[in-house]
mmCIF file of C-alpha atoms in Angstrom:
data_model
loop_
_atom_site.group_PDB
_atom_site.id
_atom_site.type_symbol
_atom_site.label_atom_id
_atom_site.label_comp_id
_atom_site.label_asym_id
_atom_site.label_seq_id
_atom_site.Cartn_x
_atom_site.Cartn_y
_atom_site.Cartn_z
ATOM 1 C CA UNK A 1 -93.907 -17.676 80.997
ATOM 2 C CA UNK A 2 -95.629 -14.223 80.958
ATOM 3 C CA UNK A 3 -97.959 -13.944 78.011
ATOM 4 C CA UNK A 4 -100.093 -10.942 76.043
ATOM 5 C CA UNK A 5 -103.762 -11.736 74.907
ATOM 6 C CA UNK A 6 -105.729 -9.734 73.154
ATOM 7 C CA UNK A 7 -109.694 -10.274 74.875
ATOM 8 C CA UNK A 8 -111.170 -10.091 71.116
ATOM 9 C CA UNK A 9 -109.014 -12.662 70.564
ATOM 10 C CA UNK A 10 -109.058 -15.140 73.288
ATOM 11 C CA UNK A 11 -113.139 -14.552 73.114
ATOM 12 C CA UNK A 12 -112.970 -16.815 69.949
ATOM 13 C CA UNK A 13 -109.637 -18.984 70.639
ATOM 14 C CA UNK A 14 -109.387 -20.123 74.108
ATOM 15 C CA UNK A 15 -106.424 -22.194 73.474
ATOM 16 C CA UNK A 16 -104.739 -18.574 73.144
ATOM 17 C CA UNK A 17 -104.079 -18.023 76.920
ATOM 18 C CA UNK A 18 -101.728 -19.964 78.731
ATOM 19 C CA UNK A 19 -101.573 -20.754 82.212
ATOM 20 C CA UNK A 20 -104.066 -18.095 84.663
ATOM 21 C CA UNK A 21 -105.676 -15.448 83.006
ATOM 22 C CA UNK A 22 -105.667 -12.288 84.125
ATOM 23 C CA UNK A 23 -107.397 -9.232 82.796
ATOM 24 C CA UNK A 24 -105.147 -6.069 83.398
ATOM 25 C CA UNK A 25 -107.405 -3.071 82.308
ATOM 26 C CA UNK A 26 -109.229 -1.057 84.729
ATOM 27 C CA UNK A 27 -112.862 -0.880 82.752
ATOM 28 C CA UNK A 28 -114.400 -3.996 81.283
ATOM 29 C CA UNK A 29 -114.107 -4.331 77.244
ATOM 30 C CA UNK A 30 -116.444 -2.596 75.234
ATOM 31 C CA UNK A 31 -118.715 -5.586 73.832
ATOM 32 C CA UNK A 32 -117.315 -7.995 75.693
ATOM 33 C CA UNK A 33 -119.993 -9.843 77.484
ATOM 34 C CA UNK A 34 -118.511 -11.612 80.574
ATOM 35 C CA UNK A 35 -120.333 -14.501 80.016
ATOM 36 C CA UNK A 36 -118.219 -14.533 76.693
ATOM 37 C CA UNK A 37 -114.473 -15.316 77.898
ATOM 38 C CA UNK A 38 -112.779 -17.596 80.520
ATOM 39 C CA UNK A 39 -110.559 -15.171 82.964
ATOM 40 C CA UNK A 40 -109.536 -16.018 86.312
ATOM 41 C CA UNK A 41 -108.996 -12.946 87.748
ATOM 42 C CA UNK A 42 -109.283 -9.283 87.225
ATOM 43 C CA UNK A 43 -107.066 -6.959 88.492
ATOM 44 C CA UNK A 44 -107.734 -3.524 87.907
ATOM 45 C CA UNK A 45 -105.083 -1.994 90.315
ATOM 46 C CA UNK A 46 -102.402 -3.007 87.861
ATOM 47 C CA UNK A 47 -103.807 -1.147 85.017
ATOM 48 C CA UNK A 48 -101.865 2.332 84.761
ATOM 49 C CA UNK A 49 -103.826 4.945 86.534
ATOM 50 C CA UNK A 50 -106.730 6.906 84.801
ATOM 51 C CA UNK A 51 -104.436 9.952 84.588
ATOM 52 C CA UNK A 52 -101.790 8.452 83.012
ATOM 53 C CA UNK A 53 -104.164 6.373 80.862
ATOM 54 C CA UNK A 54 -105.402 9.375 79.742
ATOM 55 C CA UNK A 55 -102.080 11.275 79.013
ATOM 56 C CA UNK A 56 -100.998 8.430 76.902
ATOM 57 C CA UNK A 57 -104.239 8.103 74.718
ATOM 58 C CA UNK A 58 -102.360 4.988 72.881
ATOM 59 C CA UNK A 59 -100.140 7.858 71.158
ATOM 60 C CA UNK A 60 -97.384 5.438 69.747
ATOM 61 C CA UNK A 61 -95.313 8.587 69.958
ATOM 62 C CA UNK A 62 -95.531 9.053 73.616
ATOM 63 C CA UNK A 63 -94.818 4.939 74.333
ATOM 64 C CA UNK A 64 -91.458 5.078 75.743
ATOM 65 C CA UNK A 65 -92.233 7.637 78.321
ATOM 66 C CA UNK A 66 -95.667 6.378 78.858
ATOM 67 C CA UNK A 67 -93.381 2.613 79.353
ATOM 68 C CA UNK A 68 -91.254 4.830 82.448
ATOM 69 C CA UNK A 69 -93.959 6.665 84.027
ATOM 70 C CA UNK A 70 -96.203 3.091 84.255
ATOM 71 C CA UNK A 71 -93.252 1.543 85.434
ATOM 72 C CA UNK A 72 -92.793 4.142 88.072
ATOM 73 C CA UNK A 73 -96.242 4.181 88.811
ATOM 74 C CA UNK A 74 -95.804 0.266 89.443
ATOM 75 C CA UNK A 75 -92.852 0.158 91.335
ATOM 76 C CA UNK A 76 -94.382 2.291 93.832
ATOM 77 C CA UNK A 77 -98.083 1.386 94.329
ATOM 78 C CA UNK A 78 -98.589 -0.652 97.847
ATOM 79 C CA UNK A 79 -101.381 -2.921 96.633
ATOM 80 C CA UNK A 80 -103.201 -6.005 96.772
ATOM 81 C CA UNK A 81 -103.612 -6.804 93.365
ATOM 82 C CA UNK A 82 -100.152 -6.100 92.012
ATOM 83 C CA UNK A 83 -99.325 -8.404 94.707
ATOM 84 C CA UNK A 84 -101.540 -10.937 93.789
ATOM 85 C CA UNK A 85 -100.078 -10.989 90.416
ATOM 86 C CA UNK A 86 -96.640 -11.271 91.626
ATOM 87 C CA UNK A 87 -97.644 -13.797 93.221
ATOM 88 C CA UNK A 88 -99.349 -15.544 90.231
ATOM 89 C CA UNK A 89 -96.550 -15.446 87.926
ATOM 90 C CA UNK A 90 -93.998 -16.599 90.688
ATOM 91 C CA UNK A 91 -95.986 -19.943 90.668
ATOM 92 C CA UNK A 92 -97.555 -20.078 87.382
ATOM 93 C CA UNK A 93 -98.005 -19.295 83.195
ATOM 94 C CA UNK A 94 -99.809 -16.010 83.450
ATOM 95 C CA UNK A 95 -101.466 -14.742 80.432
ATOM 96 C CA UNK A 96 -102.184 -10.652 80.753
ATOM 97 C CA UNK A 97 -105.583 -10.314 78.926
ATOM 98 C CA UNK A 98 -106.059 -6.499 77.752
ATOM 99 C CA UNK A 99 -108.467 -4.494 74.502
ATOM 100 C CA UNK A 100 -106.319 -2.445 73.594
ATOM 101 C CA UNK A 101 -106.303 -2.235 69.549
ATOM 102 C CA UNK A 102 -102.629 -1.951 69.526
ATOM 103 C CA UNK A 103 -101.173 -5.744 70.066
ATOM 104 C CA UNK A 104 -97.332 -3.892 70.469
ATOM 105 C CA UNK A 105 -98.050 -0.644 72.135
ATOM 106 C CA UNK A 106 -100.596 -0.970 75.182
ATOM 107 C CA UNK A 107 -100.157 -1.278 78.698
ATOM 108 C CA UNK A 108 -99.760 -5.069 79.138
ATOM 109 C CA UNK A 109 -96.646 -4.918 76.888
ATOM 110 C CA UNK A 110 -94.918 -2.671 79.751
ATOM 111 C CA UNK A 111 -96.734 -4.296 82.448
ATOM 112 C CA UNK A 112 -95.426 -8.097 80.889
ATOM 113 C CA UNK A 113 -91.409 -6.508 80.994
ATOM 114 C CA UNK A 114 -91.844 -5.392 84.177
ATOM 115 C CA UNK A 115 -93.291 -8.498 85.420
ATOM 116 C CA UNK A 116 -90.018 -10.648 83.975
ATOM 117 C CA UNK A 117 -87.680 -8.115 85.668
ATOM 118 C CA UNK A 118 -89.737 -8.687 88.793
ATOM 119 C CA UNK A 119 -89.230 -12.398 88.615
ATOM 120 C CA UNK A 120 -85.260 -12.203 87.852
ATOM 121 C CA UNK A 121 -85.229 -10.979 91.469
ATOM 122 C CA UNK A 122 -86.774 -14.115 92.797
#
C-alpha cells in the first residue's frame, strides 16, 4: 500500500505513516527540524524538477497538466533514487512524506498513481 503524509502532520502523529517513509520533495520543509520526524529515506530525484516545480506553483488550475508533464518527467529519468523507490514499494508499505499545503493537489498525489501503475506491471 502506497500512502500520502503530510510532514506537519506525521511530525506530531507518527502512527500516520505506514510501512518506510520516504520524503519526496527536493528541499527540506520549512520549520521542520530533522531531529523532529522519523523518515527513512529521502529521495529528492523523485520530486518533479525545479522547472516544472516552478511552472506549476501549486496552481490547482494547472494540476492535470502539471499530473502529465511529472509523469513524463518520471517515466523518463534514468536514476538511482526513483529506482530505489521502485524498489521500496515492490517489497514494502511506502508512505510518500511531502509539505505541500495542499493534501489533494501536490506532487506526491501524482507521484503515489504513478507508483501503483508501476507496480501493476510487476
Amino acid at each position: 500500500m502506497i500512502t500520502c503524509v503530510k510532514i506537519h502532520d506525521l511530525r506530531k502523529d507518527p502512527s500516520l505513516a505506514t510501512g518506510t517513509t520516504v520524503l519526496v520533495d527536493r528541499l527540506w520543509p520549512r520549520g521542520v527540524a530533522k531531529a523532529d520526524v522519523h523518515l527513512d529515506y529521502w529521495l529528492k530525484n523523485v520530486a518533479p524538477s525545479p522547472e516544472l516545480r516552478k511552472w506549476f506553483n501549486h496552481d490547482a488550475d494547472k494540476f492535470a497538466e502539471f499530473s502529465s508533464r511529472y509523469c513524463e518527467e518520471l517515466n523518463a529519468r534514468q536514476d538511482e533514487d526513483v529506482d530505489t523507490l521502485q524498489d521500496l514499494a515492490e517489497k514494502d508499505d511506502v508512505s510518500l512524506v511531502f509539505a505541500a499545503k495542499d493534501r489533494d493537489i501536490n506532487h506526491a498525489q501524482v507521484l503515489k498513481k504513478w507508483l501503483e501503475e508501476y507496480l501493476k506491471t510487476r
